[in-house]
Coordinates of C-alpha atoms in Angstrom, one line a residue:
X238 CA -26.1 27.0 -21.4
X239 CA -22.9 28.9 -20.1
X240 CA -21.3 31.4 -21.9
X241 CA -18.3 29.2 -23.3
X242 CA -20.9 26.6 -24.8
X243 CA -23.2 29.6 -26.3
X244 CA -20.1 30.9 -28.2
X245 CA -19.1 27.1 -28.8
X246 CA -22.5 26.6 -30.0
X247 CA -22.6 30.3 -32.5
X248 CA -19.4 29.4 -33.7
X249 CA -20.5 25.7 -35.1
X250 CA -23.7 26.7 -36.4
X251 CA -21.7 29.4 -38.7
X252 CA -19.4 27.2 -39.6
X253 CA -22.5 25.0 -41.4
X254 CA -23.8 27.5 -42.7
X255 CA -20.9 28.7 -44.6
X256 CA -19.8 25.0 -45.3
X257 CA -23.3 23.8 -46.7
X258 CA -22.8 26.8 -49.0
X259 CA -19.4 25.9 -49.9
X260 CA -17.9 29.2 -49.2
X261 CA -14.0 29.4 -48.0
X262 CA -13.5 30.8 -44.8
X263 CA -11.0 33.5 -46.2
X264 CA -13.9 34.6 -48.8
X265 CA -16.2 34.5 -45.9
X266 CA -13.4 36.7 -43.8
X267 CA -13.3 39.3 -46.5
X268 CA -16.6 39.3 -47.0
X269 CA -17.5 40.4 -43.7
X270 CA -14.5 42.3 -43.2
X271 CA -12.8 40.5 -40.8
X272 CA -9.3 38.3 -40.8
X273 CA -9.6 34.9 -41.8
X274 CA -7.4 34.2 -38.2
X275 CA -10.4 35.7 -36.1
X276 CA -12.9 34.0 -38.5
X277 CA -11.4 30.6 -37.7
X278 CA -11.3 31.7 -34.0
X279 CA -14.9 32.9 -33.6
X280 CA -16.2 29.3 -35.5
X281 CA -14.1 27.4 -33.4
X282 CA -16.0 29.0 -30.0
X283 CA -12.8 30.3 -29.0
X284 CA -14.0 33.8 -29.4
X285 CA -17.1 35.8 -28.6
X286 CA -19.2 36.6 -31.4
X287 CA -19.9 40.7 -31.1
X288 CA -23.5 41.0 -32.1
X289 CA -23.1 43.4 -34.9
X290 CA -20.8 40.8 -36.9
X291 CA -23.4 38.3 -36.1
X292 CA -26.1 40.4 -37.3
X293 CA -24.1 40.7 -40.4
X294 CA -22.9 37.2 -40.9
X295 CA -26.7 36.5 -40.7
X296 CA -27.8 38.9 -43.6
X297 CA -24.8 37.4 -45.3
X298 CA -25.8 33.5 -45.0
X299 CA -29.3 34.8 -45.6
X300 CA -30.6 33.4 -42.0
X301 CA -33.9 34.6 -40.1
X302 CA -31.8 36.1 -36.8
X303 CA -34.9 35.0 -34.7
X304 CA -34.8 31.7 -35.7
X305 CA -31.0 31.1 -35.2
X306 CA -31.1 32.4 -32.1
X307 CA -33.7 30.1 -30.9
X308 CA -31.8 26.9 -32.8
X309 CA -28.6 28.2 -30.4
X310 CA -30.0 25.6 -27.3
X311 CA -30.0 22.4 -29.7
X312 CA -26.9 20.6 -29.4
X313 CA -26.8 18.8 -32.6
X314 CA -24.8 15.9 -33.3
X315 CA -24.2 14.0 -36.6
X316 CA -26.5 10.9 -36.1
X317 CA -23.5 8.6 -36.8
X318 CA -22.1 9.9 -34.4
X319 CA -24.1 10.7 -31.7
X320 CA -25.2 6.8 -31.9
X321 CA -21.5 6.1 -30.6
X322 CA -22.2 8.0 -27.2
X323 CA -23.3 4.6 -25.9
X324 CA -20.7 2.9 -26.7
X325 CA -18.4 1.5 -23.6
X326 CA -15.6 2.6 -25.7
X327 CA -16.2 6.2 -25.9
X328 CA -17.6 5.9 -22.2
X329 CA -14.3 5.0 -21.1
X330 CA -12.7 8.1 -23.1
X331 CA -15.1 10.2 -21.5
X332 CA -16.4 11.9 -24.6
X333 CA -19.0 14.0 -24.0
X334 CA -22.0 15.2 -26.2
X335 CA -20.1 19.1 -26.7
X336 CA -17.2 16.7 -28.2
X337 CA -19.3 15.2 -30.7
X338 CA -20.9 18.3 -31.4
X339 CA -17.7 19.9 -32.7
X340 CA -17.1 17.4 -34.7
X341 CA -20.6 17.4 -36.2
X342 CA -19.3 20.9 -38.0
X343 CA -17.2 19.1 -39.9
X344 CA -19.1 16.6 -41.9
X345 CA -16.6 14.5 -43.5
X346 CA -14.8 14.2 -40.2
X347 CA -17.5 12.8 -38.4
X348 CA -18.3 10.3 -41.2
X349 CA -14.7 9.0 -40.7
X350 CA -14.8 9.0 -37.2
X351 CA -17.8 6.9 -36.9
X352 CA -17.0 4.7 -39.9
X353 CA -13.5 3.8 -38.2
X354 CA -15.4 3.0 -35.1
X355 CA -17.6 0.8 -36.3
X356 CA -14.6 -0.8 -38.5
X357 CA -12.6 -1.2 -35.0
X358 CA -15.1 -2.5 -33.5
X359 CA -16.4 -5.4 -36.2
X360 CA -12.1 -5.8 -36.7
X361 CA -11.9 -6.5 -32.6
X362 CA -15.1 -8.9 -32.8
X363 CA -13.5 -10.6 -35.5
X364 CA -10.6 -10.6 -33.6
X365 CA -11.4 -12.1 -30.4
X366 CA -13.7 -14.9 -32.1
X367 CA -10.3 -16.1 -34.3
X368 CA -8.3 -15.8 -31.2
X369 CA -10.9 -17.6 -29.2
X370 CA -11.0 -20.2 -31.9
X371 CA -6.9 -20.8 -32.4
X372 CA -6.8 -21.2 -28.5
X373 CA -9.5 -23.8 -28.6
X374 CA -7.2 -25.0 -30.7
X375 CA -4.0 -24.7 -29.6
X376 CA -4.9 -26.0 -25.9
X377 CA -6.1 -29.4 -27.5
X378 CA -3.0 -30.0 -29.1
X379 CA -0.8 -28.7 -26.3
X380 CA -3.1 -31.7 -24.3
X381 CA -2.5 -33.8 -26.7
X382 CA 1.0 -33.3 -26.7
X383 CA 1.7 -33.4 -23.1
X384 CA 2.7 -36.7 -22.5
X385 CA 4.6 -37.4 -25.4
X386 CA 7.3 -34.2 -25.0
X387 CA 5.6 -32.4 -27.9
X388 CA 6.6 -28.5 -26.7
X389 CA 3.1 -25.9 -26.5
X390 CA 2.6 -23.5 -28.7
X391 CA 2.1 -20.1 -27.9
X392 CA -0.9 -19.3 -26.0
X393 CA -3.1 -17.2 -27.7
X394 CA -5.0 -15.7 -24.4
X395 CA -2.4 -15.1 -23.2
X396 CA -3.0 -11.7 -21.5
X397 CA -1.6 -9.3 -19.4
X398 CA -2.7 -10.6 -15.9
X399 CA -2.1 -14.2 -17.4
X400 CA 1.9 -12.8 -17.4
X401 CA 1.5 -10.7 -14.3
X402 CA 0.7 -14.1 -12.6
X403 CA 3.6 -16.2 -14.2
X404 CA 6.1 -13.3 -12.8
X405 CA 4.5 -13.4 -9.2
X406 CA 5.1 -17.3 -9.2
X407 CA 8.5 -17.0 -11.1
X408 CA 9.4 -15.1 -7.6
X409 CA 7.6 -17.4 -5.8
X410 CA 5.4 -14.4 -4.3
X411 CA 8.4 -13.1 -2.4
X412 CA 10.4 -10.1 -3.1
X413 CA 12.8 -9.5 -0.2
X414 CA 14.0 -6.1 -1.1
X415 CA 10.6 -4.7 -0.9
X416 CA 10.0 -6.7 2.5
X417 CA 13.3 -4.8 3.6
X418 CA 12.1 -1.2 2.6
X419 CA 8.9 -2.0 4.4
X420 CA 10.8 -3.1 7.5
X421 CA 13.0 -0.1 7.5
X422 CA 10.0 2.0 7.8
X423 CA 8.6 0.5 10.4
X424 CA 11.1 0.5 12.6
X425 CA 12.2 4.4 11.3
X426 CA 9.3 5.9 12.7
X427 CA 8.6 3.1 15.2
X428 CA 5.3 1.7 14.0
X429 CA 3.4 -0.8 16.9
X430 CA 1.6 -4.0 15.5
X431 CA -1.8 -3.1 14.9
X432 CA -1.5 -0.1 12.3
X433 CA -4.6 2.9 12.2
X434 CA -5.5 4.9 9.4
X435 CA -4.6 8.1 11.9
X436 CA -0.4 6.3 11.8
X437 CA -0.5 5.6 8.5
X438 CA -1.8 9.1 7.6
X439 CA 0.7 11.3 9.5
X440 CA 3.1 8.8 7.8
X441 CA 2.4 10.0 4.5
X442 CA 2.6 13.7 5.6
X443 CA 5.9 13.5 7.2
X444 CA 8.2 10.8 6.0
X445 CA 6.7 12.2 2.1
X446 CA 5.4 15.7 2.1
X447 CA 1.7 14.5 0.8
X448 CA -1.8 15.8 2.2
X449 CA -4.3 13.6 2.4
X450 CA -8.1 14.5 1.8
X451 CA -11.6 12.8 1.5
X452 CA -14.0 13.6 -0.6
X453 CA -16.6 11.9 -2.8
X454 CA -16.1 10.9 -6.3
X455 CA -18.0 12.5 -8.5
X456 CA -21.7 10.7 -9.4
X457 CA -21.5 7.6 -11.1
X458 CA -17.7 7.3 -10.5
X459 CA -16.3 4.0 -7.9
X460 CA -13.1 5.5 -7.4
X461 CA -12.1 5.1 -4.0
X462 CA -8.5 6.6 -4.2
X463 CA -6.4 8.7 -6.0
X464 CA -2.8 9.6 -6.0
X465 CA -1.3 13.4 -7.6
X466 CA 2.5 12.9 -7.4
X467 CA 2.2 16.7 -9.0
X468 CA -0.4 17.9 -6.1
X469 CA 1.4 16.0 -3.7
X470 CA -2.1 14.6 -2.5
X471 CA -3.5 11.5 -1.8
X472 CA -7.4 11.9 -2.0
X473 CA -9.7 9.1 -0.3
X474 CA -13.3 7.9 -0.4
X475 CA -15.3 8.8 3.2
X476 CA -17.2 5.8 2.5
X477 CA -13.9 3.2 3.3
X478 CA -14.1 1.5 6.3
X479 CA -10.8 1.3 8.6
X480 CA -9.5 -2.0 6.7
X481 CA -9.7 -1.1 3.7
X482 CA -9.1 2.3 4.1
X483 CA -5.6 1.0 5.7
X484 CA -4.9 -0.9 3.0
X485 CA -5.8 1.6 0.4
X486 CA -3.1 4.1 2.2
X487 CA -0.6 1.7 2.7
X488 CA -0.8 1.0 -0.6
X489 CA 0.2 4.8 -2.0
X490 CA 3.2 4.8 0.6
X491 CA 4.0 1.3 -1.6
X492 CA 3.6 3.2 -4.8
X493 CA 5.8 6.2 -3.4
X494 CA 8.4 4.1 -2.3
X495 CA 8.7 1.8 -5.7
X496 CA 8.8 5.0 -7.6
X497 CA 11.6 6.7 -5.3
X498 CA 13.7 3.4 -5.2
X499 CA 13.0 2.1 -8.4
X500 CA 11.8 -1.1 -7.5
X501 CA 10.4 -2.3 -10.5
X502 CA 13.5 -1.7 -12.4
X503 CA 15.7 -3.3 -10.0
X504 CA 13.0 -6.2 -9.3
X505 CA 12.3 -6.9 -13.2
X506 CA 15.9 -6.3 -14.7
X507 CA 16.0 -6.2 -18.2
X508 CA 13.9 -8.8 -19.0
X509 CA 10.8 -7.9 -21.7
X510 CA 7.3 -8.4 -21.4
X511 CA 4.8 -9.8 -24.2
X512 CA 2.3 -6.8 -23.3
X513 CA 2.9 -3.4 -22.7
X514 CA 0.1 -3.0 -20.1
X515 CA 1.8 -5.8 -18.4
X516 CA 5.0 -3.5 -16.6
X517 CA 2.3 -1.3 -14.7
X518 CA 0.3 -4.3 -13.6
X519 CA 3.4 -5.6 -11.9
X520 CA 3.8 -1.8 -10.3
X521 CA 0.6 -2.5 -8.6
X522 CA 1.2 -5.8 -7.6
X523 CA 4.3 -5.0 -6.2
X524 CA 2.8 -1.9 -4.0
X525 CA -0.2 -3.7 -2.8
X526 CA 2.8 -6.2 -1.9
X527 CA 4.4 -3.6 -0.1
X528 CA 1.1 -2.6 1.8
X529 CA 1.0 -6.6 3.2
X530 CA 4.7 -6.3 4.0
X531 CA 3.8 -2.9 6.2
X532 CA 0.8 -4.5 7.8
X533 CA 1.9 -7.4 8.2
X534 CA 5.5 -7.6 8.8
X535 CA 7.2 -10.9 7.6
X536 CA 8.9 -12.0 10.9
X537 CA 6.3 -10.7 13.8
X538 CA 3.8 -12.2 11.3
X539 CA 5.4 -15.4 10.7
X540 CA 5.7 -16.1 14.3
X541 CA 2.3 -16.1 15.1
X542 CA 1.6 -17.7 12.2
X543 CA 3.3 -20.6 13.6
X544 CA 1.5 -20.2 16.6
X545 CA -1.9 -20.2 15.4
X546 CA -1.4 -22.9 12.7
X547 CA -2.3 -20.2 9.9
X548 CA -5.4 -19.9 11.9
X549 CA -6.3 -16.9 9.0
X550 CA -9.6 -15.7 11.0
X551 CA -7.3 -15.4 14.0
X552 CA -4.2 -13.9 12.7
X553 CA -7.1 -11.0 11.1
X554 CA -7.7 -10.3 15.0
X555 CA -4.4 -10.4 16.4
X556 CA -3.2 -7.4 13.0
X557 CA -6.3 -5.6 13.0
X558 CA -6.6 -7.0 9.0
X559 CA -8.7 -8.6 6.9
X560 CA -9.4 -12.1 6.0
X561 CA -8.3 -12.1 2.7
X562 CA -5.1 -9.6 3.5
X563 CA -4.4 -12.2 5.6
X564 CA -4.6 -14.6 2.9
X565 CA -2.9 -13.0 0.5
X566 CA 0.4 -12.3 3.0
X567 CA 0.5 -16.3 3.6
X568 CA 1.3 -16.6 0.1
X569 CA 4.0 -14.4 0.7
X570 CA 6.0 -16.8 3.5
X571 CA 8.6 -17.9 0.5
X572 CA 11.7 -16.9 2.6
X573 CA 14.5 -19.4 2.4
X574 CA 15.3 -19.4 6.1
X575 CA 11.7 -18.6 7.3
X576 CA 9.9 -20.8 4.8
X577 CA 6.0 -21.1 5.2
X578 CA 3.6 -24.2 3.6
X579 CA 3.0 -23.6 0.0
X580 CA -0.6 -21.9 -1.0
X581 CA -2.3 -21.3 -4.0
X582 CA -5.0 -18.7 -3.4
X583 CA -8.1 -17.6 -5.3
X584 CA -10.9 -15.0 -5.0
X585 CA -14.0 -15.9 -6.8
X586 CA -17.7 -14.3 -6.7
X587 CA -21.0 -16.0 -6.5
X588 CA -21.0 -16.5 -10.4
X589 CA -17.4 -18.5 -9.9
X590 CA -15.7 -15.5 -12.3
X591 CA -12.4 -16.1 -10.5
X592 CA -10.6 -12.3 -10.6
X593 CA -7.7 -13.2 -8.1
X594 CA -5.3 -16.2 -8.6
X595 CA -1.6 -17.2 -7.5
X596 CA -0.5 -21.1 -7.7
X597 CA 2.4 -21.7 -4.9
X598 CA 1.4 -25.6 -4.7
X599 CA 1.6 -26.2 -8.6
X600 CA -2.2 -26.2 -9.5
X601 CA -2.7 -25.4 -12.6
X602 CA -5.7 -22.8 -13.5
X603 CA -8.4 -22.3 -16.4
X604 CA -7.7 -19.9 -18.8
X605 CA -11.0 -18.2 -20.6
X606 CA -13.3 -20.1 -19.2
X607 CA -14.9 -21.2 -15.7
X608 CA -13.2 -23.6 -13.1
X609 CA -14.7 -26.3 -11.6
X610 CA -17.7 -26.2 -9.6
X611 CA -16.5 -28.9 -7.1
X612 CA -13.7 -26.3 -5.4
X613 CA -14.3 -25.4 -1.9
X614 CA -13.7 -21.5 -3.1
X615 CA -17.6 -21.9 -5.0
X616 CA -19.1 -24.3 -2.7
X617 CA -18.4 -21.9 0.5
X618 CA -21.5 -19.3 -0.8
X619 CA -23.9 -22.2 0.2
X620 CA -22.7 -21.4 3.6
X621 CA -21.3 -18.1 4.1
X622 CA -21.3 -17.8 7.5
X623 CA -19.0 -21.0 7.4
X624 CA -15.6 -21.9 6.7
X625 CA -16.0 -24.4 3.8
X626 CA -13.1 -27.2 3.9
X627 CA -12.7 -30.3 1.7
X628 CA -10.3 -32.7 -0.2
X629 CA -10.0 -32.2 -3.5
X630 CA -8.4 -35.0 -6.1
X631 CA -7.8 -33.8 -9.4
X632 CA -8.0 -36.4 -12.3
X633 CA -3.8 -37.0 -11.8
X634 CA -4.2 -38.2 -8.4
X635 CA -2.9 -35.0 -6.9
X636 CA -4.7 -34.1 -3.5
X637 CA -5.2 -30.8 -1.8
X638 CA -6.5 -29.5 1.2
X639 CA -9.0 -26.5 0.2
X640 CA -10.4 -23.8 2.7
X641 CA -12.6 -21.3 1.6
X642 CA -14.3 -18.3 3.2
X643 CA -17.3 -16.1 1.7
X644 CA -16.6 -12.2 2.7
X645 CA -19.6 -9.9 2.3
X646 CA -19.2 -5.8 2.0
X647 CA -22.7 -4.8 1.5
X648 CA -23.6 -1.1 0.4
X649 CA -26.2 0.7 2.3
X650 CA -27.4 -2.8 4.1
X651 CA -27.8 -4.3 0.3
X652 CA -25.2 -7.7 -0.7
X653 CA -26.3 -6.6 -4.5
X654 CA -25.1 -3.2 -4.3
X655 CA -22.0 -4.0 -3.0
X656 CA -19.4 -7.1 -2.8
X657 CA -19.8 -10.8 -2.0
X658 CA -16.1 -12.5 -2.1
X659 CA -15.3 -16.5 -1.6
X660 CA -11.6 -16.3 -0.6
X661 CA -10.0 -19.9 -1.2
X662 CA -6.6 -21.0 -0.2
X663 CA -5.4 -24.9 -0.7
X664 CA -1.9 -26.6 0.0
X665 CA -0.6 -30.0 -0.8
X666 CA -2.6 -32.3 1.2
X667 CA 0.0 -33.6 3.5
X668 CA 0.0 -30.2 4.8
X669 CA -3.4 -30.4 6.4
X670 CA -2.2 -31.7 9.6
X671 CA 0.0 -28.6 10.1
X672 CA -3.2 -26.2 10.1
X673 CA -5.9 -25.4 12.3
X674 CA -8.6 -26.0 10.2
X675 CA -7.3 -29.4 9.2
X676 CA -9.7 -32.4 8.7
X677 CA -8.8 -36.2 9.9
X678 CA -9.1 -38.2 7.6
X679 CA -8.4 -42.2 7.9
X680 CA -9.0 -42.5 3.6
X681 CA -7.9 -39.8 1.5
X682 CA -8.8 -41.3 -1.6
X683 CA -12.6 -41.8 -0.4
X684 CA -12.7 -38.5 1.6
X685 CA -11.2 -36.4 -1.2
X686 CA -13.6 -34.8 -3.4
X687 CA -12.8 -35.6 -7.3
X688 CA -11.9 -32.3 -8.5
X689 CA -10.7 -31.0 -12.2
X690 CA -9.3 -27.6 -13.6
X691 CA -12.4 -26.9 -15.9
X692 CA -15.1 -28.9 -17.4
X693 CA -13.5 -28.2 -21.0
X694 CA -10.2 -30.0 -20.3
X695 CA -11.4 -32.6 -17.6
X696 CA -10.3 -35.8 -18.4
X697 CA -12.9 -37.3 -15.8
X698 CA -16.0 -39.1 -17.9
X699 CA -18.4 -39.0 -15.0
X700 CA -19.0 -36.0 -13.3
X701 CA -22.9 -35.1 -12.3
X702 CA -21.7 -31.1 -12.0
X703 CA -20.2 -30.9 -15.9
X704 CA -21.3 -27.7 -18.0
X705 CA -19.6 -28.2 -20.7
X706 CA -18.5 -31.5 -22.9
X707 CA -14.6 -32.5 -22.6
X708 CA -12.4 -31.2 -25.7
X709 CA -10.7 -34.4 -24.5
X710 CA -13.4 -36.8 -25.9
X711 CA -15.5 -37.5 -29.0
X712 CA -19.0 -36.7 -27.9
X713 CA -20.2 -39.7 -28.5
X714 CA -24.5 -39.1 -28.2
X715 CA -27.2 -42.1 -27.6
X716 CA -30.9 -40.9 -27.1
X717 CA -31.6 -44.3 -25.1
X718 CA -28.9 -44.2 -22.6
X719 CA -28.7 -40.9 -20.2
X720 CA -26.0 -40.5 -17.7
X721 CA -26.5 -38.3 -14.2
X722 CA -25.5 -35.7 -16.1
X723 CA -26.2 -35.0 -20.2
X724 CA -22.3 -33.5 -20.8
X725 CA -20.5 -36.9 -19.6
X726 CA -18.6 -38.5 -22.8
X727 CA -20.9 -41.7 -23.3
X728 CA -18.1 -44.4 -23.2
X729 CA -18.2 -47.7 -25.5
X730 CA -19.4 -50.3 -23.1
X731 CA -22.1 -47.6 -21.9
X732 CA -24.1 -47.8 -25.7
X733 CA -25.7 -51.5 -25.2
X734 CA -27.4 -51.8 -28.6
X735 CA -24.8 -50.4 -30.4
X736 CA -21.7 -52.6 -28.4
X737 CA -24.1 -55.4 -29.3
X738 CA -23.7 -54.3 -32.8
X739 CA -20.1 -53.9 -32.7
X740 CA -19.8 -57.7 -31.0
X741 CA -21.7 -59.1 -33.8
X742 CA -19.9 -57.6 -36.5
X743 CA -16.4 -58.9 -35.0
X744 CA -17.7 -62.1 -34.2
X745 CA -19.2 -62.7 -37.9
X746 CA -15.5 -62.0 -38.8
X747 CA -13.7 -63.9 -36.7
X748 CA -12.4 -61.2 -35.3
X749 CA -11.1 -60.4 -31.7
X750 CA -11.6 -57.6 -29.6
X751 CA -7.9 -58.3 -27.4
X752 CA -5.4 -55.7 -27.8
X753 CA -7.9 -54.1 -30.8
X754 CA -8.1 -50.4 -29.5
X755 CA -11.0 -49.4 -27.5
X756 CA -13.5 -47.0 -28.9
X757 CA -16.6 -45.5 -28.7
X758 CA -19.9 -46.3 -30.3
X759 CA -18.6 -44.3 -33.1
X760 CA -15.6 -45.2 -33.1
X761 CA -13.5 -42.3 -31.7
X762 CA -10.7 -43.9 -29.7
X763 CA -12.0 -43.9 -25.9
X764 CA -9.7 -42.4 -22.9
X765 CA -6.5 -44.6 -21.6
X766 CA -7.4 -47.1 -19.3
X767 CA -10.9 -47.5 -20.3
X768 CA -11.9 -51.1 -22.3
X769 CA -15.0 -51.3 -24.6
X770 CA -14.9 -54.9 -24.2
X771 CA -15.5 -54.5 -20.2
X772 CA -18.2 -56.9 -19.8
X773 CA -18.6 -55.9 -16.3
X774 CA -21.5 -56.9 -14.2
X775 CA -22.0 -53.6 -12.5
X776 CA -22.8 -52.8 -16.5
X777 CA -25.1 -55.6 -16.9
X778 CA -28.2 -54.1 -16.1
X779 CA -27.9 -51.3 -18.4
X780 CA -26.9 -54.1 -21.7
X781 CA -30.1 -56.1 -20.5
X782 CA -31.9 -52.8 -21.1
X783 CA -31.0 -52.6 -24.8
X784 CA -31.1 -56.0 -25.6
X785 CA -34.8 -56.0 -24.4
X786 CA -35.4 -53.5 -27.1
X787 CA -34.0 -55.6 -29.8
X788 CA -36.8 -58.7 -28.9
X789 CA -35.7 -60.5 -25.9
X790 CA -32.6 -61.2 -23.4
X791 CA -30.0 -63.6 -25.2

């Protein structure tokens, strides 16, 4: 124990002793003869105890000095509180056991502190399970609504990145004054093509004054880079590779030259956001933004993309970049007079968590939940070493042309200790004949793949990849008939004995099933477009099924 947490520790335990006797600290000051300013200073471990006060203060509490002394290397902590230390919360505020033993002194302290933890934390579960619940909610009438002009309601996920992504495709991904500032630089101190860490470095040190160091975080920590404005230092990771270790410096020059410009303001005006986190989001955005711009300048970069037919494994050659740099600065071709074809891109992991996400062609994303397992972007981790391409129709009849690409960084020759990436990019697909990795195709509606946005909100009722039921249909349930796959709404003429049912009980009344509304076996109104009286024969085998079950064929 060093000699700041021995005092620390003397301090505290003197402080108990003379609060579980329930003696003020100014009687206690008097008593021992000193001020009740050096008192306070001494049990706050601010001051060194001299040992004949101690030995005093001892005699005065009426303590065994050989026991305290060997009590001075346990760190007690309130049980309450000490309890919290493995809480994520606290993790991320970096509390630290010598924390929570000072507040331990105080007793009715740490019984707050705990008690309001535990109350924010039950409040935020509470929270998130209503707000989960009114977006459910809200979506399905917002669905509901959408085709007869009913306006949405506010979305109640709506988070920070949610409105970080809405401004990026407000802009359309472009931002021309940081493209120009970017530009400026590069032809200032007469940058080539193919940028190195070793340019980019003496860049920082001579157009802005700031040193750059490596050195490794400390243990436990994944921080790869960190920029002092006070130090004037930019502080890197020895573990990045030349890429990313571009990237991650031509990134700081981004932030530098947003902050000296002001940037943001000029970019974002004086409009508001919903989130207060939301503003320093953009800031990021907008440097890694400027980092693309620097790599990758606009018109040296559209020109070869041109060339290439956004050939993205080829353009990573020819700028010394990576793939999904690459893809991210093809979303960025939004110039009026040097427009590129419209992307949306996405950056998924091998558990399709998508954490990346910008729609230039119009597609609309899931919110809070998972996508759809038919997109190129999760199918490519059955072949990584591939370039996974496909057709995708989503239920509308709107038809992309998907590529995706998995990228592997692996940590000490280990995938699970580092990063495996499926980098997606689509565009209308009309567009496909413009690229390189374009597939012919003589029939788009057989070759396309039938896509949705997310099994929730799919309005397709046959799908043999669904994990989840549609919020768009009843979920109508028959144990005796099984489609290819258990989560596919069960559609009227798909429930023999129960149609047969439903036939009979119309007939007996004279009753016709024209222009009646079709339903499912319970009832529940089916899907547009879908007839329970569809006596098709392609259905036949499946009603001969049932009726065998009731005693016979009719």
């Amino acid at each position: 124990m060093n000699d700041n947490a021995l005092n620390a520790n003397v301090g505290l335990k003197l402080r108990g002793l003379r609060l579980a006797r329930n003696i003020k600290q100014a009687d206690a000051a008097k008593d021992l003869g000193v001020s009740p300013a050096y008192l306070n200073l001494i049990e706050k471990g601010k001051r060194v105890m001299p040992f004949p006060l101690l030995w005093k203060a001892l005699r005065y509490f009426d303590q065994d000095p050989e026991q305290f002394m060997s009590t001075l290397g346990e760190g007690r902590v309130d049980e309450a509180l000490a309890k919290l230390l493995d809480e994520p919360l606290l993790k991320s505020l970096d509390i630290d056991p010598e924390s929570l033993q000072s507040l331990s002194a105080e007793p009715k302290l740490a019984g707050t502190v705990a008690a309001l933890f535990n109350l924010y934390k039950n409040t935020r579960t509470q929270l998130e399970n209503v707000l989960a619940q009114l977006n459910v909610e809200e979506r399905t009438r917002a669905q509901g609504g959408a085709g007869n002009g009913t306006v949405p309601g506010v979305r109640f996920d709506y988070s920070p990145f949610d409105e970080v992504s809405d401004f990026l495709e407000t802009h359309r991904n472009y931002f021309p004054e940081i493209e120009e500032q970017a530009e400026e630089l590069r032809r200032d101190v007469s940058l080539e093509r193919q940028l190195t860490s070793g340019q980019l470095v003496q860049l920082l040190e001579k157009r802005f004054g700031y040193r750059v160091l490596f050195d490794t975080a400390p243990s436990g920590s994944s921080v790869v880079r960190r920029l002092d404005p006070e130090e004037q230092t930019l502080t890197l990771s020895p573990d990045l590779t030349e890429q990313p270790l571009k990237f991650q410096i031509a990134a700081s020059i981004g932030l530098l030259m947003l902050d000296r410009e002001k940037l943001v303001e000029r970019i974002l005006g004086a409009g508001r956001m919903r989130h207060a986190e939301t503003q320093r989001l953009i800031k990021v955005n907008l440097a890694n933004y400027f980092a693309g711009a620097l790599m990758l300048p606009y018109g040296d970069f559209f020109k070869e993309v041109q060339r290439t037919r956004y050939d993205v494994e080829l353009l990573s050659s020819i700028f010394g970049s990576t793939y999904e740099t690459v893809a991210h600065r093809l979303c960025n071709l939004s110039d009026p007079k040097r427009p590129g074809i419209p992307f949306h891109f996405l950056r998924s992991d091998i558990a399709g968590n998508i954490s990346k996400r910008y729609s230039g062609t119009g597609i609309r994303f899931a919110t809070g939940g998972g996508s759809c397992g038919k997109w190129a972007v999760h199918l490519a981790f059955l072949n990584p070493s591939q370039l996974t391409r496909q057709y995708s129709m989503m239920p509308d009849g709107t038809t992309y042309f998907c590529f995706a690409k998995v990228q592997l960084q692996p940590i000490e020759g280990s995938i699970v200790k580092g990063t495996a990436y499926s980098i997606g990019l689509g565009t209308h697909a009309e567009n496909a004949k413009f690229l390189a990795y374009g597939l012919p195709t003589n029939d788009l509606r057989k070759d396309a793949i039938p896509s949705g946005i997310s099994c929730r909100f799919c309005e397709r009722t046959d799908c043999n990849q669904r994990a989840a039921a549609s919020y768009r249909f009843a979920f109508a349930f028959d144990e005796y008939t099984k489609k290819d796959c258990f989560f596919s709404p069960l559609l009227g003429y798909e429930q023999g004995d129960k149609q047969e049912r439903h036939h009979g009980h119309q007939s007996h009344h004279g009753g016709s099933t024209a222009g009646a509304h079709a339903a499912t076996g319970n009832g529940t109104p089916l899907p547009p477009g879908v007839n329970a009286t569809d006596g098709s024969e392609k259905h036949d085998s499946l009603d001969k099924a049932a009726r065998r079950r009731k005693g016979g064929e009719a």
